[in-house]
Short mmCIF file of C-alpha atoms and ligand atoms in Angstrom, two decimals:
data_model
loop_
_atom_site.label_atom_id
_atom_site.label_comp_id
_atom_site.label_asym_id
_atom_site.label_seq_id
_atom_site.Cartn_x
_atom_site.Cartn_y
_atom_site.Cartn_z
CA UNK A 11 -4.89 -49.22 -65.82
CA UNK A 12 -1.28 -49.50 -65.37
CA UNK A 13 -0.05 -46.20 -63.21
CA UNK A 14 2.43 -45.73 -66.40
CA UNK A 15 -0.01 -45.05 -68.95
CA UNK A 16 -2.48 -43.29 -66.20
CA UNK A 17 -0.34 -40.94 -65.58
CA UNK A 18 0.53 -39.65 -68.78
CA UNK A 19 -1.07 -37.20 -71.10
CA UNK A 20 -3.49 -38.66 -73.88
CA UNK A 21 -2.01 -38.78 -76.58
CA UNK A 22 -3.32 -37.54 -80.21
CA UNK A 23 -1.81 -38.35 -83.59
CA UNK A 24 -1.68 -35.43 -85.92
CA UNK A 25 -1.98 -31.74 -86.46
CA UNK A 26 -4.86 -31.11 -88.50
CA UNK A 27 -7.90 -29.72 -87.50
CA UNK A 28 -9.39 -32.97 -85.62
CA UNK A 29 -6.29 -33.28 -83.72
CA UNK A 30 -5.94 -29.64 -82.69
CA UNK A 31 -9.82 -29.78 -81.74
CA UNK A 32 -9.31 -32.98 -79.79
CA UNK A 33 -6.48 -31.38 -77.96
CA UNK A 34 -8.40 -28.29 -77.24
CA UNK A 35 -11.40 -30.10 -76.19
CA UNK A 36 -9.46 -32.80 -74.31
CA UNK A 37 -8.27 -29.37 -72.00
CA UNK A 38 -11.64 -28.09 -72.06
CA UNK A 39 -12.54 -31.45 -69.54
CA UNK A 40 -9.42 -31.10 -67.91
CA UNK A 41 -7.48 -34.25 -69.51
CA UNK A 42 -3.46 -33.69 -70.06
CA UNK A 43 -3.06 -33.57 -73.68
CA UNK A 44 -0.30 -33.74 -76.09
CA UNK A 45 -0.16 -33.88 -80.19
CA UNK A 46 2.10 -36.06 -82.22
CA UNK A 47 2.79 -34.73 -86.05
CA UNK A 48 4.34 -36.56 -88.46
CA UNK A 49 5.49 -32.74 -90.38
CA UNK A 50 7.91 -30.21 -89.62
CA UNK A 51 6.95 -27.74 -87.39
CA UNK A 52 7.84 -25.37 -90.48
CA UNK A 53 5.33 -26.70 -92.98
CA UNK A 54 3.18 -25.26 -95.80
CA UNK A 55 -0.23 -26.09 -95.64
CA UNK A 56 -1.34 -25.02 -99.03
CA UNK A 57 -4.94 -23.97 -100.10
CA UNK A 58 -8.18 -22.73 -98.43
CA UNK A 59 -8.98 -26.90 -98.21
CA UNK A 60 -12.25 -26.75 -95.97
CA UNK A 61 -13.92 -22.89 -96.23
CA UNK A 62 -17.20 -23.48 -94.95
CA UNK A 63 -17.65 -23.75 -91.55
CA UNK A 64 -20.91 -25.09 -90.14
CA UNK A 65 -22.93 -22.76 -87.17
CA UNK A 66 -22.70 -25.67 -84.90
CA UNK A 67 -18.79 -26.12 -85.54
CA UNK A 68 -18.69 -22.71 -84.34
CA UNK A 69 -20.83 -23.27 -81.39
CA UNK A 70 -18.37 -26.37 -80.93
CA UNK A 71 -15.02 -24.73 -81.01
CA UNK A 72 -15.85 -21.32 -78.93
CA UNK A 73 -17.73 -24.09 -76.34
CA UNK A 74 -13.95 -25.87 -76.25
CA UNK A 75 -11.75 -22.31 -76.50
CA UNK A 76 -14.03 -19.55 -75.78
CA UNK A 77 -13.54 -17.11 -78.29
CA UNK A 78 -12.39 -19.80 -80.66
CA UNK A 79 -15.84 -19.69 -82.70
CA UNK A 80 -15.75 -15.78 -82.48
CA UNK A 81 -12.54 -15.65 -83.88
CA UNK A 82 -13.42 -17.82 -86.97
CA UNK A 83 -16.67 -15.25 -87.23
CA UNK A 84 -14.66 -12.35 -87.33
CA UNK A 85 -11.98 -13.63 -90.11
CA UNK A 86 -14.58 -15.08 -92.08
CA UNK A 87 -17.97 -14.30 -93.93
CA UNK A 88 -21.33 -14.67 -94.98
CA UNK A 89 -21.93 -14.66 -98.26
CA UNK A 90 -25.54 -13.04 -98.72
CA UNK A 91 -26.66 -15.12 -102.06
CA UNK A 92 -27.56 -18.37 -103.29
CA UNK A 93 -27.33 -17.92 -107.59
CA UNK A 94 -27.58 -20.88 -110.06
CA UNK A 95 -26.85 -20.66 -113.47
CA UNK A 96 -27.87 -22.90 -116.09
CA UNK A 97 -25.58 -23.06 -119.65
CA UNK A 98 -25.27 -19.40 -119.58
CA UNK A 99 -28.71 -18.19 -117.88
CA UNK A 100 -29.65 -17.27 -114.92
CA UNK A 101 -32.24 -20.39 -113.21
CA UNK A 102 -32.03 -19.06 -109.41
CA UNK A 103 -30.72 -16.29 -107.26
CA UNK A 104 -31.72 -15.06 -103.50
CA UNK A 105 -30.65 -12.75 -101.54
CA UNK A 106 -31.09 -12.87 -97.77
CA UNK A 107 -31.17 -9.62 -95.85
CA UNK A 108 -29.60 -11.24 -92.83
CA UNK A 109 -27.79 -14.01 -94.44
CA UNK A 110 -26.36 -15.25 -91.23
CA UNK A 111 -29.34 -15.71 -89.07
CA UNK A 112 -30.12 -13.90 -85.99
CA UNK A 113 -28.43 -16.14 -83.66
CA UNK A 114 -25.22 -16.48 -81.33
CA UNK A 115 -23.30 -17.10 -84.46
CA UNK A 116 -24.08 -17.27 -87.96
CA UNK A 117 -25.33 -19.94 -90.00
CA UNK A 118 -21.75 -20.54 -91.45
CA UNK A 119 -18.45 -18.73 -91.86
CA UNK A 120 -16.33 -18.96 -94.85
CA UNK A 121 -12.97 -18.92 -94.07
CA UNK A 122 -9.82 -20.66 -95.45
CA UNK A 123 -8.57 -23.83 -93.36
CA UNK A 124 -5.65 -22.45 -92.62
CA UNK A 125 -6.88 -19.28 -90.93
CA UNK A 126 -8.96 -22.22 -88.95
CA UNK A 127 -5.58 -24.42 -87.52
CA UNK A 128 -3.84 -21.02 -87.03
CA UNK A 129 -6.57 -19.87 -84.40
CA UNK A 130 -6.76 -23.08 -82.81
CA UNK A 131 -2.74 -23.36 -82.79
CA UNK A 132 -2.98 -19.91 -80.95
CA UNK A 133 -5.20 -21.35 -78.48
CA UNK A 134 -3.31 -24.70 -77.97
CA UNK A 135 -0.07 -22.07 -77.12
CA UNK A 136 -2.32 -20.17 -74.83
CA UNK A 137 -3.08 -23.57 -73.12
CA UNK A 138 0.21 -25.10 -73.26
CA UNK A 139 -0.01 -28.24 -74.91
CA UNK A 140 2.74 -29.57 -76.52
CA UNK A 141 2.83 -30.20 -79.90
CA UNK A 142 6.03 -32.47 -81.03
CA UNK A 143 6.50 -32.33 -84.38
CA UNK A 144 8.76 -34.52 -86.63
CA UNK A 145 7.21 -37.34 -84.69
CA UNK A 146 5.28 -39.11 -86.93
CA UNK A 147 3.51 -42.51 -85.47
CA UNK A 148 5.06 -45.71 -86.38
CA UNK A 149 3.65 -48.30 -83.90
CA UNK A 150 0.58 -48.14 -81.71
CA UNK A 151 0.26 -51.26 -79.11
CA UNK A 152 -3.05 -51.43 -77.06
CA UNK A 153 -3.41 -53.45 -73.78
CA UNK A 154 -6.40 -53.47 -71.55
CA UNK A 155 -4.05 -51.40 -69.19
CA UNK A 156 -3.09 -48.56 -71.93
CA UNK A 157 -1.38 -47.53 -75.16
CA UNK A 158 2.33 -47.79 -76.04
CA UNK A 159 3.70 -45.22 -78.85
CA UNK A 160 6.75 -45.35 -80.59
CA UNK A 161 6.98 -42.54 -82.99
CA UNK A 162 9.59 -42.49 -86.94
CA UNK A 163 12.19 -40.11 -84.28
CA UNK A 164 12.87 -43.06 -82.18
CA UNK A 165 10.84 -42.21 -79.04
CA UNK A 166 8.42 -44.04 -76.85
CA UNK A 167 5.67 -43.46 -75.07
CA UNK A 168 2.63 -44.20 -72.63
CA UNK A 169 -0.33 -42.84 -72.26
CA UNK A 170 -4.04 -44.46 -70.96
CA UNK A 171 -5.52 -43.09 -74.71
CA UNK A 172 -4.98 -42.17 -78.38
CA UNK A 173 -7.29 -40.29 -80.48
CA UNK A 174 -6.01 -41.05 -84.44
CA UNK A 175 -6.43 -38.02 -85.60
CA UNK A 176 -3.72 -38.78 -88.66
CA UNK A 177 -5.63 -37.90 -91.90
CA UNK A 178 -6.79 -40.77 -94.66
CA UNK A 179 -3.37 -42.39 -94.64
CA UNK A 180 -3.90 -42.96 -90.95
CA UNK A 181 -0.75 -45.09 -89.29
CA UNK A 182 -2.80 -45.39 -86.25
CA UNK A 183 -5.49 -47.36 -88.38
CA UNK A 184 -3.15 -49.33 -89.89
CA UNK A 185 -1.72 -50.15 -86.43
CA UNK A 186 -4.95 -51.10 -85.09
CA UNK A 187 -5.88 -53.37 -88.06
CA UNK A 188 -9.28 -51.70 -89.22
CA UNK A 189 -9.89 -51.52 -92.85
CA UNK A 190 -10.77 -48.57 -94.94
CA UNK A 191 -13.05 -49.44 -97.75
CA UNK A 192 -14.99 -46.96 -99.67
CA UNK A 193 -15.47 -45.79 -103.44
CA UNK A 194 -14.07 -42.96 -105.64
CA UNK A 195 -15.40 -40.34 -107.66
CA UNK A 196 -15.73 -41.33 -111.46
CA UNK A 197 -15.34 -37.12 -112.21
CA UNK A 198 -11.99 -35.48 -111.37
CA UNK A 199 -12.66 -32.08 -109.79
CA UNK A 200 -10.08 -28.98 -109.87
CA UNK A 201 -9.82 -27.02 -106.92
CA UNK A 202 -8.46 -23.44 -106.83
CA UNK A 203 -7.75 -20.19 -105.17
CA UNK A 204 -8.00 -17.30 -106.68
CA UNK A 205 -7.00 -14.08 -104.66
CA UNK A 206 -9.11 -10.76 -104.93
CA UNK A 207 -8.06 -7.82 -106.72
CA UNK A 208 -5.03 -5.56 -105.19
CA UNK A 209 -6.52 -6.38 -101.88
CA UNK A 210 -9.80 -6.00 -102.14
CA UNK A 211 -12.44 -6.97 -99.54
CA UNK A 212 -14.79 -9.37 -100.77
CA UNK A 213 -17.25 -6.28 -101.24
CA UNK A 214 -15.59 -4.42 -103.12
CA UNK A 215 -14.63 -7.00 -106.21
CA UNK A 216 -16.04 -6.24 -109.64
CA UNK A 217 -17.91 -9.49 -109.44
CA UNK A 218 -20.49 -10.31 -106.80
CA UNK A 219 -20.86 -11.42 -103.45
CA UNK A 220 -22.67 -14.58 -103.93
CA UNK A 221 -22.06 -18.57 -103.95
CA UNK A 222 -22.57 -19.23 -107.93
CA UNK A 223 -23.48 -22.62 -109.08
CA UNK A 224 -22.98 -23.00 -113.01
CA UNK A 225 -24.08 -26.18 -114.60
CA UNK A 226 -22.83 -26.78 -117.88
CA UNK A 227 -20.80 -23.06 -118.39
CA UNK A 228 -20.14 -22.10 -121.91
CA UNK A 229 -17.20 -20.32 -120.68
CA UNK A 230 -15.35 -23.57 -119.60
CA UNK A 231 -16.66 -25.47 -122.22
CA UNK A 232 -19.69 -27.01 -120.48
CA UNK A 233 -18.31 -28.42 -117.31
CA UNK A 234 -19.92 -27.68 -114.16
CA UNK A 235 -18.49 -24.55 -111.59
CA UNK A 236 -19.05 -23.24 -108.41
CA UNK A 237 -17.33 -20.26 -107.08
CA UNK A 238 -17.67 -18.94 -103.68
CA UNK A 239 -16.20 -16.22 -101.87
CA UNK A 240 -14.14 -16.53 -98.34
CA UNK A 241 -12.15 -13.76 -97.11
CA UNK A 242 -9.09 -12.99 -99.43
CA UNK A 243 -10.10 -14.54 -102.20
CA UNK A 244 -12.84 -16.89 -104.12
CA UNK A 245 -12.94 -20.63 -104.15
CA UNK A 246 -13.06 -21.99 -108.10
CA UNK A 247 -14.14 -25.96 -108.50
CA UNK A 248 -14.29 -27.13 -111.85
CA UNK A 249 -15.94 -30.33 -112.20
CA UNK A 250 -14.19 -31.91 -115.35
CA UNK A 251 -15.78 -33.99 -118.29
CA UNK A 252 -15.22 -37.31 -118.28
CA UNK A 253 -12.89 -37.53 -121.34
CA UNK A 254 -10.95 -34.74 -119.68
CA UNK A 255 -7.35 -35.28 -118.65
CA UNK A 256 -7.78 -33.56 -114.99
CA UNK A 257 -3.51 -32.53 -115.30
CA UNK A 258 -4.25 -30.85 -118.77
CA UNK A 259 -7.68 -28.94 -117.51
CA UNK A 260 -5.30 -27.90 -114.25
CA UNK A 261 -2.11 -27.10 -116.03
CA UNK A 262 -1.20 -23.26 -115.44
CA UNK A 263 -2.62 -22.13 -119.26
CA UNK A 264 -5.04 -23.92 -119.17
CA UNK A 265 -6.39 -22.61 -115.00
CA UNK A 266 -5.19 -19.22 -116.87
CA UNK A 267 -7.72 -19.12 -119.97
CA UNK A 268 -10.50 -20.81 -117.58
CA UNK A 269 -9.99 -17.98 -114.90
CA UNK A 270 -10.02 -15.33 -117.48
CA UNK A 271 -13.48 -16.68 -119.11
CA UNK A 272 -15.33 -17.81 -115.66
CA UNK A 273 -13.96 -14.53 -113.66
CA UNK A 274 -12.61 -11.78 -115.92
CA UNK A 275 -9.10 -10.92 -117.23
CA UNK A 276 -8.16 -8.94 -114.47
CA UNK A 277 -7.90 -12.74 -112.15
CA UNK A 278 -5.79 -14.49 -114.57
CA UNK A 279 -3.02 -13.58 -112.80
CA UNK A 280 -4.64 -14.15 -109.32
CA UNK A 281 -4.75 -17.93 -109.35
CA UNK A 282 -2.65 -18.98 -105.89
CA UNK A 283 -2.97 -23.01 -105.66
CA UNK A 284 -4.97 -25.39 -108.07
CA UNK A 285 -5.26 -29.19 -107.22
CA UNK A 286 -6.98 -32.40 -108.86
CA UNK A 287 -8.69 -34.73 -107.29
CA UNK A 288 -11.37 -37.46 -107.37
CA UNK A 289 -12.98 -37.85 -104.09
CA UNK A 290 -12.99 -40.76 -101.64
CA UNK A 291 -16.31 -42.01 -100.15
CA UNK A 292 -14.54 -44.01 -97.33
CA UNK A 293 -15.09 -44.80 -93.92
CA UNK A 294 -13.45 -48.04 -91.36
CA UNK A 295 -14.61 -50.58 -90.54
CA UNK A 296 -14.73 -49.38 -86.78
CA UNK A 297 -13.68 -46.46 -84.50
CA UNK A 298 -11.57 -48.19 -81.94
CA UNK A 299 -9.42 -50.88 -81.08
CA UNK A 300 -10.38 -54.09 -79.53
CA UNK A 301 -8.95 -52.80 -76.19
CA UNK A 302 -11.25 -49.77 -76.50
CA UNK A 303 -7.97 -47.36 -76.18
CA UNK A 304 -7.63 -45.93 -79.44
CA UNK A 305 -10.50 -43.76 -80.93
CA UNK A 306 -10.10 -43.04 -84.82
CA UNK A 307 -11.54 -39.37 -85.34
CA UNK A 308 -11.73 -37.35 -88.67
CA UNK A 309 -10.18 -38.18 -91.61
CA UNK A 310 -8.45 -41.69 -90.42
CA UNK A 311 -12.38 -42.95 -89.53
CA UNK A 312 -13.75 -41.32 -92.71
CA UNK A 313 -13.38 -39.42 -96.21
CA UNK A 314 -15.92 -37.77 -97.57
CA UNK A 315 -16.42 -35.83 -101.27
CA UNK A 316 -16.66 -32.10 -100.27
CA UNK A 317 -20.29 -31.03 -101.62
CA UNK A 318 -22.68 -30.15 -98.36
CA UNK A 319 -19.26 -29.27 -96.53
CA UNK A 320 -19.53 -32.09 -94.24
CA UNK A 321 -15.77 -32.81 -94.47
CA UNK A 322 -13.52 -30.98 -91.75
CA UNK A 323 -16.95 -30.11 -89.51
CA UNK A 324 -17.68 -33.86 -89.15
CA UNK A 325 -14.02 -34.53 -87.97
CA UNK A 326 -15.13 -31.34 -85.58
CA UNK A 327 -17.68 -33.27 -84.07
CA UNK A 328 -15.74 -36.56 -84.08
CA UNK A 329 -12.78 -34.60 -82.11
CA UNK A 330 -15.39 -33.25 -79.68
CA UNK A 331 -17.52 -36.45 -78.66
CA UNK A 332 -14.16 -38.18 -78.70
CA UNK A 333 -12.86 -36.16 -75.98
CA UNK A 334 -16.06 -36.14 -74.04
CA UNK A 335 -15.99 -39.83 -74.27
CA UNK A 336 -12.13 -40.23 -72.90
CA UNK A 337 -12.38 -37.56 -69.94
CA UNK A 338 -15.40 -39.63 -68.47
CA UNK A 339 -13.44 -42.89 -69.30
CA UNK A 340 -10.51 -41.55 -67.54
CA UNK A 341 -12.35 -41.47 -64.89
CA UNK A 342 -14.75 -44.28 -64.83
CA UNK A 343 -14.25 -48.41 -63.86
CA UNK A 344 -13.34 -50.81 -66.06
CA UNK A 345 -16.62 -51.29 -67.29
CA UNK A 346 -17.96 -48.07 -68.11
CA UNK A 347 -15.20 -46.55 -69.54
CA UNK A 348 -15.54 -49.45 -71.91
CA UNK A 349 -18.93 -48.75 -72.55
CA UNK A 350 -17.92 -44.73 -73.34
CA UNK A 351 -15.54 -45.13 -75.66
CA UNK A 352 -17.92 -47.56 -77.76
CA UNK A 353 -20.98 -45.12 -77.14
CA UNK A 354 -18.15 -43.08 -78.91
CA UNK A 355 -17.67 -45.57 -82.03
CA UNK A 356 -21.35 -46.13 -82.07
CA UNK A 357 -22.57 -42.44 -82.19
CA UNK A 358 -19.55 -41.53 -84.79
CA UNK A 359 -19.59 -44.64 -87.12
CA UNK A 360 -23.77 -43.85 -87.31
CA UNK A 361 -22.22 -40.00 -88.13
CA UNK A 362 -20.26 -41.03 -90.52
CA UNK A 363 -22.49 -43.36 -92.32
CA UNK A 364 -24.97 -40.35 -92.69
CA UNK A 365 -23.22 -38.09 -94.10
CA UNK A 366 -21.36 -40.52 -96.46
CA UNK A 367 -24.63 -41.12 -98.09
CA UNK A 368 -25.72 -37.53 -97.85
CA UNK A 369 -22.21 -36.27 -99.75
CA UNK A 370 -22.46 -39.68 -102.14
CA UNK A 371 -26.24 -38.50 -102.79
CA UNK A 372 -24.80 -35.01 -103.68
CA UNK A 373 -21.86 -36.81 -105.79
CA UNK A 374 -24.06 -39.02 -107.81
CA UNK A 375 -26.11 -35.84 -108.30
CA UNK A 376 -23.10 -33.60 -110.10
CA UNK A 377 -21.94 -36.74 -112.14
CA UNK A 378 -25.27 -38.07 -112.78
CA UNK A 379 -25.67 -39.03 -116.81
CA UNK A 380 -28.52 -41.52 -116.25
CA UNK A 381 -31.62 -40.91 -118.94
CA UNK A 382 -33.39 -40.20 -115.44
CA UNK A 383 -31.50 -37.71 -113.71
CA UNK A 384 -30.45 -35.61 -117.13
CA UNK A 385 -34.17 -35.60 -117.71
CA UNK A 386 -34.74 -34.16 -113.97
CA UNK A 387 -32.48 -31.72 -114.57
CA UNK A 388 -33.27 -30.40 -117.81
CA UNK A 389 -36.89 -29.94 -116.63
CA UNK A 390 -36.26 -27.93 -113.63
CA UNK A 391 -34.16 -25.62 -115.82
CA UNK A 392 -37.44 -25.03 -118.45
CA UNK A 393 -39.61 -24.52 -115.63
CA UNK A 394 -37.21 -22.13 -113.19
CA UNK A 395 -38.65 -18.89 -115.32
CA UNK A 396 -42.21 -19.25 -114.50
CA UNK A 397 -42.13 -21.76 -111.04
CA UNK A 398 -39.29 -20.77 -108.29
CA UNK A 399 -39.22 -24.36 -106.42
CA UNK A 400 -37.85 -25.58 -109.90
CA UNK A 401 -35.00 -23.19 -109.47
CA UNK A 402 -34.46 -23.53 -106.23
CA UNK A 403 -34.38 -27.71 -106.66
CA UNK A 404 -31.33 -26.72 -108.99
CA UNK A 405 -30.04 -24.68 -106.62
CA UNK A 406 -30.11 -27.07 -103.67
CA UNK A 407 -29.27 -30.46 -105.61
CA UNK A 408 -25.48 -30.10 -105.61
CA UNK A 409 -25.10 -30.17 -102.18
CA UNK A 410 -27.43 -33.28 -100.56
CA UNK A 411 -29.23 -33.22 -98.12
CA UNK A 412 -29.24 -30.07 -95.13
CA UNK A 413 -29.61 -32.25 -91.88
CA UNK A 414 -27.41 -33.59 -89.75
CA UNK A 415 -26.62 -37.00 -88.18
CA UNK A 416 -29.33 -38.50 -86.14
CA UNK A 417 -27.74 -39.44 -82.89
CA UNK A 418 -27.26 -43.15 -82.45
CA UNK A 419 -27.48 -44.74 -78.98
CA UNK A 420 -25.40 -48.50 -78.63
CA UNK A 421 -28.65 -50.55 -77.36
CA UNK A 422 -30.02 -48.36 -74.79
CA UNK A 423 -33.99 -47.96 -74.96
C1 FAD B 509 -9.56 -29.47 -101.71
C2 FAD B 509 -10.30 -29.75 -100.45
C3 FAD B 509 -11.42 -29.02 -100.18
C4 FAD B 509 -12.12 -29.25 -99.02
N1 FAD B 509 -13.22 -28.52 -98.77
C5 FAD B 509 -13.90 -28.73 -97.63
C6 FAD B 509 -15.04 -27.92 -97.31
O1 FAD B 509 -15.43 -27.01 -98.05
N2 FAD B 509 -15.68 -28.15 -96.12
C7 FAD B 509 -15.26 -29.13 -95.26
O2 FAD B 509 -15.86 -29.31 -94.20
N3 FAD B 509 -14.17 -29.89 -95.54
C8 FAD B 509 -13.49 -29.72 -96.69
N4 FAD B 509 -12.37 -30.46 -96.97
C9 FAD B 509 -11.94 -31.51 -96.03
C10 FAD B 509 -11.01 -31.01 -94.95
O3 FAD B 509 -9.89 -30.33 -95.48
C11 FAD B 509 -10.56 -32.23 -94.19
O4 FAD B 509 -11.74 -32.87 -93.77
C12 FAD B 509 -9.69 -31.94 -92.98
O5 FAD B 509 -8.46 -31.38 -93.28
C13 FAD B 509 -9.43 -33.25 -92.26
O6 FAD B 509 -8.78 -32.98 -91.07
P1 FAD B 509 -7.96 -34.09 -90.30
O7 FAD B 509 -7.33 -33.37 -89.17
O8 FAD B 509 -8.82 -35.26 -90.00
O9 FAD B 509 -6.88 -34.59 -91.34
P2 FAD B 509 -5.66 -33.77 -91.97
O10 FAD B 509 -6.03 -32.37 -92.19
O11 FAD B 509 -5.21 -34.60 -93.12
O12 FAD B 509 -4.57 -33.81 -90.82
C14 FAD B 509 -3.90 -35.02 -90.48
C15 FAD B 509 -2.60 -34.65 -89.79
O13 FAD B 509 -1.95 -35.85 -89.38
C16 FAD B 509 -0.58 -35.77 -89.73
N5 FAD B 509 -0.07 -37.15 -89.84
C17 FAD B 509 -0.13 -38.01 -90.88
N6 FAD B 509 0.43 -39.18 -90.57
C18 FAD B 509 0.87 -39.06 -89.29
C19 FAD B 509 1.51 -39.96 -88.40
N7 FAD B 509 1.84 -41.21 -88.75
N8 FAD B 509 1.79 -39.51 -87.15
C20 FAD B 509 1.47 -38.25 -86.76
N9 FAD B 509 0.87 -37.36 -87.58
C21 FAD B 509 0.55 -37.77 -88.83
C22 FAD B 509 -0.57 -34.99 -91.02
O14 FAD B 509 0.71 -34.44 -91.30
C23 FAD B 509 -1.62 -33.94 -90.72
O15 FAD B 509 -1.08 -32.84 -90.03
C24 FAD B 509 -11.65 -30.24 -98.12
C25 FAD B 509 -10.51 -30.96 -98.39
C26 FAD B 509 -9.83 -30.73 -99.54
C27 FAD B 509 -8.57 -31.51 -99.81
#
């Protein structure tokens, strides 16, 4: 490697939660670390975006920042109950005594993305790594030798490494010429936030502390909608119908009459940010350049439709084994640190192909019309009274499959 780029700190593209964890766990090994952001460092980052945050992301940030997982525990919660309705009734509900688990950390915190990057932003201050914002990535030039930068504010720079951690519009990707191919969502979705009432905890709302699943509500007109609590405030999706104009079922009369039905009078007022979207079931081609110096990481390597929460805690991972795979590089000949960085694209790409199918299985679930799957569905629902599993199949359904990735190896026996 060429002493320039040695010397210098890797480099990672973006602020969001992949590039903050990359940073952090690029520290954690002892690698000189520095983030690039295309924003001001003023932004808004509007919406609770990713709430549920896996056990093992936990274990995975406090491992990187020690207290880093705790902190996410302490600002977030557990919501004690699973409940499924079904047009209007009542098809499955549990209640776990010790919803969490009895373990380090819990099973899952729920906890607004933004309360997430703030924590890690305190621990990146702690640690002094620079973050330069208003220095969005225009070109990205590999060698065998190292990376050259240029960056929209007219500086350049070196470094041996570059983790694109620069969301689904990724520049880095672009620069490295990988493609992005992938599907959408035939359903629009509405997202929104809806803030407790005059400050109350979670516990103390008028409605309960569960995760509700309503297929086909009466009260907004027989779409599907899930509401689930994190602190400050519950979570409404809204899966629309497909002769639905997603802008009309968002619009602020409209969010007000549905919030009023779903949640009670007393929340019209309450709604804080509503968005549209149809979700991307995207992933590139490949992690890294041919020059094995730029790793792709989060949203740049993959997109992913929201249902199982696989979304921000598989960019986690991605930031994680990315940085593992660089500090040993860093170190290594030639040869091996080739071979780390694709044991990186191997094991990530393999990630990512998982739990594309497991959210598309969950995707084709919710929008499902076939003869086939109505038919499933409609069954479960007469036999949830009298037979449980039916319920809990309903219950379960929206979200694919539990597990996670297997691990993939490149070759090795
Ligand atoms: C409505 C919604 C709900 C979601 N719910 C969940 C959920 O429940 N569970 C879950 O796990 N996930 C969820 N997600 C997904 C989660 O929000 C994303 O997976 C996560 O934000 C991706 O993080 P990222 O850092 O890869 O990308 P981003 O958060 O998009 O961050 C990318 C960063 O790169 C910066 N950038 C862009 N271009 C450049 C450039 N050229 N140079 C430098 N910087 C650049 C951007 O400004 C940004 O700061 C949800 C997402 C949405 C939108």
């Amino acid at each position: 490697m060429s002493e320039t780029a040695s010397e210098h700190p890797v480099l990672v593209a973006g602020a969001g939660p992949t590039g903050l964890t990359a940073a952090l766990a690029l520290r954690a090994r002892g690698v000189p670390a520095a983030i690039l952001e295309r924003d001001p460092e003023d932004r808004d980052r509007d919406g609770s975006r990713a709430i549920y945050v896996h056990g093992s992301t936990l274990k995975t940030l406090e491992r990187n920042y020690p207290g880093l997982g705790q902190d996410l525990v302490d600002e977030g919660l557990v919501w004690p109950t699973r409940h499924t309705k079904w047009r209007g009734k009542t098809v499955f509900r549990r209640t776990y005594d010790n919803p969490g688990g009895g373990g380090e950390f819990p099973h899952f915190s729920s906890v607004p993305q933004v309360v997430t990057e703030r924590y890690m932003h305190d621990a990146l201050d702690d640690l002094g790594v620079d973050i330069h914002w208003d220095a969005g990535v225009d070109t990205v030039d590999s060698t065998a030798e190292g990376v050259h930068v240029t960056t929209e504010d007219g500086r350049e720079w070196e470094t041996p490494y570059v983790v694109g951690a620069d969301g689904g519009g990724s520049q880095v990707r672009t620069e490295i010429g990988v493609d992005f191919d992938g599907e959408q969502s035939e359903n629009s979705f509405i997202i929104a936030d809806v803030a407790t009432l005059d400050g109350n905890t979670i516990a103390e709302e008028p409605i309960p502390f569960e995760r509700l699943f309503h297929y086909d509500d009466p009260a907004a007109g027989g779409r599907n909608v899930m509401l689930v609590p994190f602190t400050g405030g519950w979570r409404l999706d809204i899966q629309c119908l497909g002769d639905d104009d997603p802008d009309e079922v968002a619009s602020e009369t409209s969010m007000r009459e549905f919030v009023t039905r779903i949640m009670g009078e007393a929340y019209a007022d309450n709604v804080e940010w509503t968005s549209t979207y149809n979700f991307l079931q995207v992933m590139a081609d490949r992690f890294v350049d041919d020059h094995r110096r730029v790793l792709l990481a989060g949203e740049a390597a993959h997109l992913l439709a929201p249902f199982g929460a696989r979304g921000m805690n598989s960019c986690i991972a991605d930031a994680d084994e990315a940085a593992s795979a660089i500090a040993v590089a860093r170190q290594a000949n030639d040869a091996v640190a080739r071979n780390e960085i694709e044991l990186y694209a191997a094991r990530r790409e393999r990630a990512a192909e998982y739990n594309l199918d497991a959210a598309g299985q969950a995707l084709d679930y919710l929008q499902g019309d076939t003869p086939v799957t109505v038919l499933q569905k409609e069954v479960a629902a007469s036999l949830a009274d009298h037979f449980e599993p039916a319920g809990e199949y309903l219950d379960d359904a929206p979200y694919g499959p539990h597990e996670a990735p297997p691990i993939a190896a490149t070759g090795n026996y």
